mmCIF file of C-alpha atoms and ligand atoms in Angstrom:
data_model
loop_
_atom_site.group_PDB
_atom_site.id
_atom_site.type_symbol
_atom_site.label_atom_id
_atom_site.label_comp_id
_atom_site.label_asym_id
_atom_site.label_seq_id
_atom_site.Cartn_x
_atom_site.Cartn_y
_atom_site.Cartn_z
ATOM 1 C CA UNK A 7 -166.335 -12.840 -105.463
ATOM 2 C CA UNK A 8 -170.073 -13.003 -104.912
ATOM 3 C CA UNK A 9 -171.789 -16.323 -105.333
ATOM 4 C CA UNK A 10 -175.360 -16.411 -106.808
ATOM 5 C CA UNK A 11 -177.496 -19.513 -106.666
ATOM 6 C CA UNK A 12 -180.582 -17.917 -108.199
ATOM 7 C CA UNK A 13 -181.159 -16.444 -111.634
ATOM 8 C CA UNK A 14 -182.840 -13.424 -110.053
ATOM 9 C CA UNK A 15 -179.807 -12.583 -107.942
ATOM 10 C CA UNK A 16 -177.420 -12.919 -110.820
ATOM 11 C CA UNK A 17 -179.621 -10.806 -113.058
ATOM 12 C CA UNK A 18 -179.832 -8.044 -110.452
ATOM 13 C CA UNK A 19 -176.055 -7.521 -110.523
ATOM 14 C CA UNK A 20 -175.801 -8.143 -114.284
ATOM 15 C CA UNK A 21 -177.950 -5.109 -115.026
ATOM 16 C CA UNK A 22 -175.381 -2.878 -113.257
ATOM 17 C CA UNK A 23 -172.289 -4.685 -114.597
ATOM 18 C CA UNK A 24 -171.194 -2.858 -117.760
ATOM 19 C CA UNK A 25 -169.410 -5.184 -120.258
ATOM 20 C CA UNK A 26 -169.391 -8.808 -119.102
ATOM 21 C CA UNK A 27 -166.992 -11.613 -119.976
ATOM 22 C CA UNK A 28 -168.378 -15.103 -119.090
ATOM 23 C CA UNK A 29 -166.617 -18.439 -118.686
ATOM 24 C CA UNK A 30 -169.185 -21.256 -118.160
ATOM 25 C CA UNK A 31 -167.763 -24.432 -116.493
ATOM 26 C CA UNK A 32 -168.930 -27.659 -114.812
ATOM 27 C CA UNK A 33 -166.537 -27.085 -111.941
ATOM 28 C CA UNK A 34 -163.605 -29.263 -110.784
ATOM 29 C CA UNK A 35 -161.505 -26.402 -112.133
ATOM 30 C CA UNK A 36 -158.021 -26.859 -113.519
ATOM 31 C CA UNK A 37 -155.495 -24.548 -115.102
ATOM 32 C CA UNK A 38 -157.392 -24.619 -118.309
ATOM 33 C CA UNK A 39 -160.421 -23.056 -116.793
ATOM 34 C CA UNK A 40 -158.333 -20.515 -114.930
ATOM 35 C CA UNK A 41 -156.648 -19.496 -118.231
ATOM 36 C CA UNK A 42 -160.116 -18.572 -119.469
ATOM 37 C CA UNK A 43 -160.546 -16.137 -116.522
ATOM 38 C CA UNK A 44 -157.050 -14.653 -117.048
ATOM 39 C CA UNK A 45 -157.826 -14.197 -120.743
ATOM 40 C CA UNK A 46 -161.135 -12.549 -119.884
ATOM 41 C CA UNK A 47 -159.220 -9.991 -117.798
ATOM 42 C CA UNK A 48 -156.215 -9.520 -120.181
ATOM 43 C CA UNK A 49 -157.668 -9.809 -123.669
ATOM 44 C CA UNK A 50 -161.227 -8.455 -123.413
ATOM 45 C CA UNK A 51 -162.519 -5.001 -122.502
ATOM 46 C CA UNK A 52 -164.885 -6.526 -119.958
ATOM 47 C CA UNK A 53 -165.560 -4.596 -116.682
ATOM 48 C CA UNK A 54 -166.939 -7.669 -115.002
ATOM 49 C CA UNK A 55 -166.021 -11.347 -115.078
ATOM 50 C CA UNK A 56 -168.717 -13.941 -114.395
ATOM 51 C CA UNK A 57 -168.195 -17.708 -114.353
ATOM 52 C CA UNK A 58 -170.703 -20.438 -113.749
ATOM 53 C CA UNK A 59 -170.423 -23.890 -112.209
ATOM 54 C CA UNK A 60 -173.265 -26.229 -113.228
ATOM 55 C CA UNK A 61 -172.898 -29.851 -113.959
ATOM 56 C CA UNK A 62 -175.456 -30.178 -116.661
ATOM 57 C CA UNK A 63 -177.176 -33.611 -116.347
ATOM 58 C CA UNK A 64 -178.721 -33.185 -119.804
ATOM 59 C CA UNK A 65 -175.419 -33.407 -121.652
ATOM 60 C CA UNK A 66 -174.430 -36.716 -120.061
ATOM 61 C CA UNK A 67 -175.617 -39.849 -121.879
ATOM 62 C CA UNK A 68 -176.877 -43.059 -120.359
ATOM 63 C CA UNK A 69 -174.021 -44.786 -118.594
ATOM 64 C CA UNK A 70 -171.800 -41.683 -118.659
ATOM 65 C CA UNK A 71 -170.171 -40.210 -115.574
ATOM 66 C CA UNK A 72 -172.746 -37.639 -114.341
ATOM 67 C CA UNK A 73 -172.970 -39.132 -110.865
ATOM 68 C CA UNK A 74 -169.193 -39.564 -110.361
ATOM 69 C CA UNK A 75 -168.317 -36.276 -112.094
ATOM 70 C CA UNK A 76 -165.936 -34.573 -109.535
ATOM 71 C CA UNK A 77 -167.654 -31.805 -107.518
ATOM 72 C CA UNK A 78 -165.072 -29.660 -105.725
ATOM 73 C CA UNK A 79 -167.092 -26.516 -105.042
ATOM 74 C CA UNK A 80 -165.059 -25.014 -102.158
ATOM 75 C CA UNK A 81 -161.670 -25.450 -103.893
ATOM 76 C CA UNK A 82 -163.213 -24.025 -107.152
ATOM 77 C CA UNK A 83 -164.474 -20.966 -105.375
ATOM 78 C CA UNK A 84 -161.009 -20.302 -103.932
ATOM 79 C CA UNK A 85 -159.381 -20.605 -107.335
ATOM 80 C CA UNK A 86 -161.961 -18.425 -109.073
ATOM 81 C CA UNK A 87 -161.722 -15.695 -106.390
ATOM 82 C CA UNK A 88 -157.918 -15.754 -106.551
ATOM 83 C CA UNK A 89 -158.137 -15.416 -110.346
ATOM 84 C CA UNK A 90 -160.196 -12.267 -110.070
ATOM 85 C CA UNK A 91 -163.728 -13.500 -110.859
ATOM 86 C CA UNK A 92 -166.364 -10.982 -109.771
ATOM 87 C CA UNK A 93 -169.444 -13.174 -109.723
ATOM 88 C CA UNK A 94 -170.008 -16.963 -109.706
ATOM 89 C CA UNK A 95 -173.360 -18.291 -110.882
ATOM 90 C CA UNK A 96 -173.771 -21.692 -109.216
ATOM 91 C CA UNK A 97 -177.412 -22.773 -109.511
ATOM 92 C CA UNK A 98 -178.810 -26.175 -108.529
ATOM 93 C CA UNK A 99 -180.767 -28.349 -110.885
ATOM 94 C CA UNK A 100 -184.157 -27.057 -109.566
ATOM 95 C CA UNK A 101 -183.073 -23.492 -110.469
ATOM 96 C CA UNK A 102 -181.848 -24.403 -114.016
ATOM 97 C CA UNK A 103 -184.525 -27.006 -114.730
ATOM 98 C CA UNK A 104 -187.560 -26.306 -112.557
ATOM 99 C CA UNK A 105 -189.491 -28.557 -114.953
ATOM 100 C CA UNK A 106 -188.166 -31.120 -117.354
ATOM 101 C CA UNK A 107 -186.599 -29.216 -120.292
ATOM 102 C CA UNK A 108 -188.893 -29.510 -123.330
ATOM 103 C CA UNK A 109 -187.398 -26.858 -125.597
ATOM 104 C CA UNK A 110 -183.945 -27.466 -127.050
ATOM 105 C CA UNK A 111 -181.522 -25.891 -129.448
ATOM 106 C CA UNK A 112 -181.072 -28.381 -132.304
ATOM 107 C CA UNK A 113 -177.646 -27.924 -133.849
ATOM 108 C CA UNK A 114 -177.096 -28.943 -137.492
ATOM 109 C CA UNK A 115 -176.597 -32.799 -137.482
ATOM 110 C CA UNK A 116 -173.633 -32.279 -139.862
ATOM 111 C CA UNK A 117 -171.949 -30.540 -136.986
ATOM 112 C CA UNK A 118 -173.400 -32.349 -134.017
ATOM 113 C CA UNK A 119 -173.770 -36.035 -135.073
ATOM 114 C CA UNK A 120 -170.142 -36.557 -136.144
ATOM 115 C CA UNK A 121 -167.073 -37.289 -133.983
ATOM 116 C CA UNK A 122 -168.128 -36.724 -130.355
ATOM 117 C CA UNK A 123 -171.751 -36.625 -131.385
ATOM 118 C CA UNK A 124 -171.497 -40.027 -132.994
ATOM 119 C CA UNK A 125 -170.388 -41.541 -129.679
ATOM 120 C CA UNK A 126 -172.447 -39.257 -127.409
ATOM 121 C CA UNK A 127 -175.846 -38.913 -129.164
ATOM 122 C CA UNK A 128 -177.714 -35.745 -128.129
ATOM 123 C CA UNK A 129 -174.663 -34.318 -126.377
ATOM 124 C CA UNK A 130 -174.367 -31.120 -128.381
ATOM 125 C CA UNK A 131 -178.101 -30.448 -128.388
ATOM 126 C CA UNK A 132 -177.922 -30.403 -124.614
ATOM 127 C CA UNK A 133 -174.685 -28.385 -124.496
ATOM 128 C CA UNK A 134 -176.114 -25.805 -126.890
ATOM 129 C CA UNK A 135 -179.304 -25.612 -124.857
ATOM 130 C CA UNK A 136 -177.716 -25.117 -121.545
ATOM 131 C CA UNK A 137 -175.223 -22.604 -122.986
ATOM 132 C CA UNK A 138 -178.065 -20.613 -124.578
ATOM 133 C CA UNK A 139 -179.922 -20.701 -121.276
ATOM 134 C CA UNK A 140 -176.736 -19.511 -119.379
ATOM 135 C CA UNK A 141 -176.290 -16.737 -122.027
ATOM 136 C CA UNK A 142 -179.928 -15.678 -121.462
ATOM 137 C CA UNK A 143 -179.231 -15.406 -117.751
ATOM 138 C CA UNK A 144 -175.763 -13.776 -117.946
ATOM 139 C CA UNK A 145 -176.142 -11.695 -121.097
ATOM 140 C CA UNK A 146 -172.358 -11.940 -121.776
ATOM 141 C CA UNK A 147 -170.660 -9.558 -124.217
ATOM 142 C CA UNK A 148 -167.869 -12.118 -124.538
ATOM 143 C CA UNK A 149 -167.801 -15.840 -123.670
ATOM 144 C CA UNK A 150 -164.725 -17.894 -123.389
ATOM 145 C CA UNK A 151 -164.268 -21.605 -124.002
ATOM 146 C CA UNK A 152 -161.239 -23.935 -124.312
ATOM 147 C CA UNK A 153 -160.240 -25.450 -127.570
ATOM 148 C CA UNK A 154 -159.844 -28.844 -125.998
ATOM 149 C CA UNK A 155 -163.604 -29.202 -126.650
ATOM 150 C CA UNK A 156 -163.065 -28.229 -130.307
ATOM 151 C CA UNK A 157 -166.367 -29.515 -131.637
ATOM 152 C CA UNK A 158 -168.188 -27.847 -128.781
ATOM 153 C CA UNK A 159 -166.675 -24.501 -129.711
ATOM 154 C CA UNK A 160 -167.591 -25.006 -133.378
ATOM 155 C CA UNK A 161 -171.179 -25.828 -132.504
ATOM 156 C CA UNK A 162 -171.522 -22.848 -130.127
ATOM 157 C CA UNK A 163 -169.935 -20.427 -132.613
ATOM 158 C CA UNK A 164 -172.425 -21.526 -135.173
ATOM 159 C CA UNK A 165 -175.289 -21.283 -132.699
ATOM 160 C CA UNK A 166 -174.269 -17.714 -131.787
ATOM 161 C CA UNK A 167 -174.016 -16.744 -135.464
ATOM 162 C CA UNK A 168 -177.227 -18.400 -136.666
ATOM 163 C CA UNK A 169 -179.399 -17.203 -133.737
ATOM 164 C CA UNK A 170 -177.828 -13.681 -133.923
ATOM 165 C CA UNK A 171 -176.858 -13.784 -130.236
ATOM 166 C CA UNK A 172 -175.022 -10.553 -129.080
ATOM 167 C CA UNK A 173 -172.123 -12.476 -127.650
ATOM 168 C CA UNK A 174 -168.569 -12.881 -129.109
ATOM 169 C CA UNK A 175 -167.222 -16.414 -128.588
ATOM 170 C CA UNK A 176 -163.509 -16.571 -127.904
ATOM 171 C CA UNK A 177 -161.694 -19.897 -128.040
ATOM 172 C CA UNK A 178 -158.489 -20.282 -125.983
ATOM 173 C CA UNK A 179 -155.645 -22.759 -126.605
ATOM 174 C CA UNK A 180 -155.630 -25.941 -124.602
ATOM 175 C CA UNK A 181 -153.578 -25.843 -121.432
ATOM 176 C CA UNK A 182 -151.248 -28.889 -121.150
ATOM 177 C CA UNK A 183 -149.186 -30.518 -118.439
ATOM 178 C CA UNK A 184 -145.448 -30.523 -119.026
ATOM 179 C CA UNK A 185 -145.671 -33.930 -120.712
ATOM 180 C CA UNK A 186 -148.309 -32.742 -123.098
ATOM 181 C CA UNK A 187 -151.512 -34.146 -121.555
ATOM 182 C CA UNK A 188 -154.399 -31.782 -121.998
ATOM 183 C CA UNK A 189 -155.830 -30.487 -118.737
ATOM 184 C CA UNK A 190 -159.203 -32.109 -118.091
ATOM 185 C CA UNK A 191 -161.449 -32.771 -115.111
ATOM 186 C CA UNK A 192 -161.464 -36.391 -116.253
ATOM 187 C CA UNK A 193 -157.681 -36.745 -115.755
ATOM 188 C CA UNK A 194 -158.493 -37.248 -112.072
ATOM 189 C CA UNK A 195 -160.044 -40.617 -112.945
ATOM 190 C CA UNK A 196 -156.675 -41.987 -114.209
ATOM 191 C CA UNK A 197 -154.576 -44.387 -112.100
ATOM 192 C CA UNK A 198 -150.859 -43.588 -111.698
ATOM 193 C CA UNK A 199 -149.971 -46.004 -114.516
ATOM 194 C CA UNK A 200 -152.659 -44.614 -116.754
ATOM 195 C CA UNK A 201 -151.547 -41.059 -116.027
ATOM 196 C CA UNK A 202 -148.031 -42.034 -117.181
ATOM 197 C CA UNK A 203 -149.470 -43.533 -120.368
ATOM 198 C CA UNK A 204 -151.962 -40.741 -121.089
ATOM 199 C CA UNK A 205 -149.646 -38.267 -122.940
ATOM 200 C CA UNK A 206 -149.378 -40.798 -125.750
ATOM 201 C CA UNK A 207 -152.609 -39.393 -127.115
ATOM 202 C CA UNK A 208 -151.028 -35.973 -127.531
ATOM 203 C CA UNK A 209 -147.884 -37.546 -129.020
ATOM 204 C CA UNK A 210 -149.787 -39.414 -131.596
ATOM 205 C CA UNK A 211 -151.804 -36.264 -132.592
ATOM 206 C CA UNK A 212 -148.549 -34.336 -132.702
ATOM 207 C CA UNK A 213 -146.955 -36.914 -135.012
ATOM 208 C CA UNK A 214 -149.956 -36.719 -137.420
ATOM 209 C CA UNK A 215 -149.938 -32.896 -137.292
ATOM 210 C CA UNK A 216 -146.221 -32.799 -137.917
ATOM 211 C CA UNK A 217 -146.453 -35.200 -140.864
ATOM 212 C CA UNK A 218 -149.239 -33.012 -142.444
ATOM 213 C CA UNK A 219 -147.309 -29.872 -141.837
ATOM 214 C CA UNK A 220 -144.330 -31.488 -143.605
ATOM 215 C CA UNK A 221 -146.446 -32.113 -146.676
ATOM 216 C CA UNK A 222 -147.997 -35.528 -146.268
ATOM 217 C CA UNK A 223 -151.606 -35.730 -147.536
ATOM 218 C CA UNK A 224 -152.135 -39.475 -146.959
ATOM 219 C CA UNK A 225 -154.331 -38.796 -143.950
ATOM 220 C CA UNK A 226 -155.773 -42.338 -144.034
ATOM 221 C CA UNK A 227 -152.341 -43.907 -143.527
ATOM 222 C CA UNK A 228 -151.331 -41.377 -140.864
ATOM 223 C CA UNK A 229 -154.527 -41.893 -138.966
ATOM 224 C CA UNK A 230 -154.299 -45.712 -139.170
ATOM 225 C CA UNK A 231 -150.667 -45.671 -137.887
ATOM 226 C CA UNK A 232 -151.612 -43.419 -134.923
ATOM 227 C CA UNK A 233 -154.658 -45.511 -134.079
ATOM 228 C CA UNK A 234 -152.545 -48.763 -134.226
ATOM 229 C CA UNK A 235 -149.968 -47.218 -131.915
ATOM 230 C CA UNK A 236 -152.636 -46.312 -129.349
ATOM 231 C CA UNK A 237 -154.211 -49.783 -129.540
ATOM 232 C CA UNK A 238 -150.785 -51.402 -129.125
ATOM 233 C CA UNK A 239 -150.525 -49.579 -125.834
ATOM 234 C CA UNK A 240 -153.881 -50.659 -124.530
ATOM 235 C CA UNK A 241 -156.082 -47.741 -125.700
ATOM 236 C CA UNK A 242 -159.524 -48.176 -127.178
ATOM 237 C CA UNK A 243 -159.831 -45.295 -129.631
ATOM 238 C CA UNK A 244 -163.233 -43.995 -130.838
ATOM 239 C CA UNK A 245 -161.652 -41.882 -133.594
ATOM 240 C CA UNK A 246 -158.481 -40.122 -134.657
ATOM 241 C CA UNK A 247 -159.052 -38.054 -137.734
ATOM 242 C CA UNK A 248 -157.899 -34.999 -139.713
ATOM 243 C CA UNK A 249 -160.713 -32.579 -140.398
ATOM 244 C CA UNK A 250 -161.324 -29.044 -141.686
ATOM 245 C CA UNK A 251 -161.198 -26.623 -138.745
ATOM 246 C CA UNK A 252 -164.283 -24.665 -139.791
ATOM 247 C CA UNK A 253 -166.892 -27.429 -139.889
ATOM 248 C CA UNK A 254 -165.004 -30.539 -138.869
ATOM 249 C CA UNK A 255 -165.881 -32.259 -142.163
ATOM 250 C CA UNK A 256 -163.374 -34.477 -144.030
ATOM 251 C CA UNK A 257 -160.881 -32.423 -146.023
ATOM 252 C CA UNK A 258 -161.824 -33.035 -149.680
ATOM 253 C CA UNK A 259 -159.283 -30.813 -151.355
ATOM 254 C CA UNK A 260 -155.868 -29.456 -150.565
ATOM 255 C CA UNK A 261 -155.613 -26.100 -148.758
ATOM 256 C CA UNK A 262 -157.642 -24.704 -145.879
ATOM 257 C CA UNK A 263 -156.968 -24.929 -142.183
ATOM 258 C CA UNK A 264 -156.963 -28.419 -140.572
ATOM 259 C CA UNK A 265 -157.179 -29.927 -137.182
ATOM 260 C CA UNK A 266 -156.475 -33.462 -136.038
ATOM 261 C CA UNK A 267 -158.830 -34.681 -133.283
ATOM 262 C CA UNK A 268 -159.032 -37.837 -131.272
ATOM 263 C CA UNK A 269 -161.117 -39.584 -128.597
ATOM 264 C CA UNK A 270 -159.848 -42.731 -126.912
ATOM 265 C CA UNK A 271 -160.573 -44.726 -123.795
ATOM 266 C CA UNK A 272 -157.715 -45.590 -121.405
ATOM 267 C CA UNK A 273 -159.007 -48.080 -118.918
ATOM 268 C CA UNK A 274 -162.421 -46.640 -118.026
ATOM 269 C CA UNK A 275 -161.503 -43.041 -118.748
ATOM 270 C CA UNK A 276 -162.394 -41.444 -122.040
ATOM 271 C CA UNK A 277 -159.957 -38.677 -123.099
ATOM 272 C CA UNK A 278 -160.290 -36.222 -125.998
ATOM 273 C CA UNK A 279 -157.694 -33.954 -127.463
ATOM 274 C CA UNK A 280 -156.830 -32.165 -130.705
ATOM 275 C CA UNK A 281 -154.120 -30.144 -132.387
ATOM 276 C CA UNK A 282 -154.637 -27.420 -134.998
ATOM 277 C CA UNK A 283 -152.345 -28.104 -137.970
HETATM 278 O O1 PAF B 13 -167.316 -27.402 -121.452
HETATM 279 C C1 PAF B 13 -168.053 -27.490 -120.444
HETATM 280 O O2 PAF B 13 -167.591 -27.525 -119.338
HETATM 281 C C2 PAF B 13 -169.542 -27.644 -120.603
HETATM 282 O O3 PAF B 13 -169.833 -28.358 -121.743
HETATM 283 C C3 PAF B 13 -170.338 -26.314 -120.640
HETATM 284 C C4 PAF B 13 -169.889 -25.470 -121.779
HETATM 285 C C5 PAF B 13 -170.048 -25.553 -119.277
HETATM 286 C C6 PAF B 13 -171.822 -26.574 -120.708
HETATM 287 O O4 PAF B 13 -172.302 -27.348 -119.683
#
């Protein structure tokens, strides 16, 4: 695997690279990230796999964990090389933002100001901007993202469609620990006791998903019961809600594909998860 820290170096190989599959990351890689690389090899016709590691300061709000976000570059490189990545783009901030970023992608507030966007104002504008910038550097034919960040995938799919980008976005299922906890770089912040408690988020989402699959349409009651159960065990939930998959708006009528999504704080760690229904 070749490591590129400059845009010029990455572009020089990109031009020769045939069809490219791209998995952008912020590093501290876990099995979820590696599953994106495996899917790139198995389920796309890409000749070349490129990943990136860049902790994008812009998408962290005031008081969020940018400074303490885990950086494990050496271990990440080993995992990516073992998984068969051809090129890693790992720029520093001066390379990605040589001057303060003044031009942004502005996602539709209906998509970006709800759920995560309501608790992390400006987050999706910064995610969309850095992903567009990475796409402009890598020119991927296919880009792979994990469904754990369900709203991120929805925003990016809409960005690609509305800006006519020549990239197919593929969303991969969340990779979970044996007890159901979604793989996340932020799991590393959990104490041993919190780690034992953490799968409750998945269990509550599963209970709501199962009830809806069995025919219940009283979403308000199901959501309230799941939120109360989390709170009873010391969680501070931001939301737990059933939404339409396509645009994450409230389901107004019966039918259509649904997803139940949640974000909740356990101690100082904020976890998100979701289950398609
Ligand atoms: O999902 C992530 O790790 C980040 O939001 C992304 C897509 C790499 C953009 O910084």
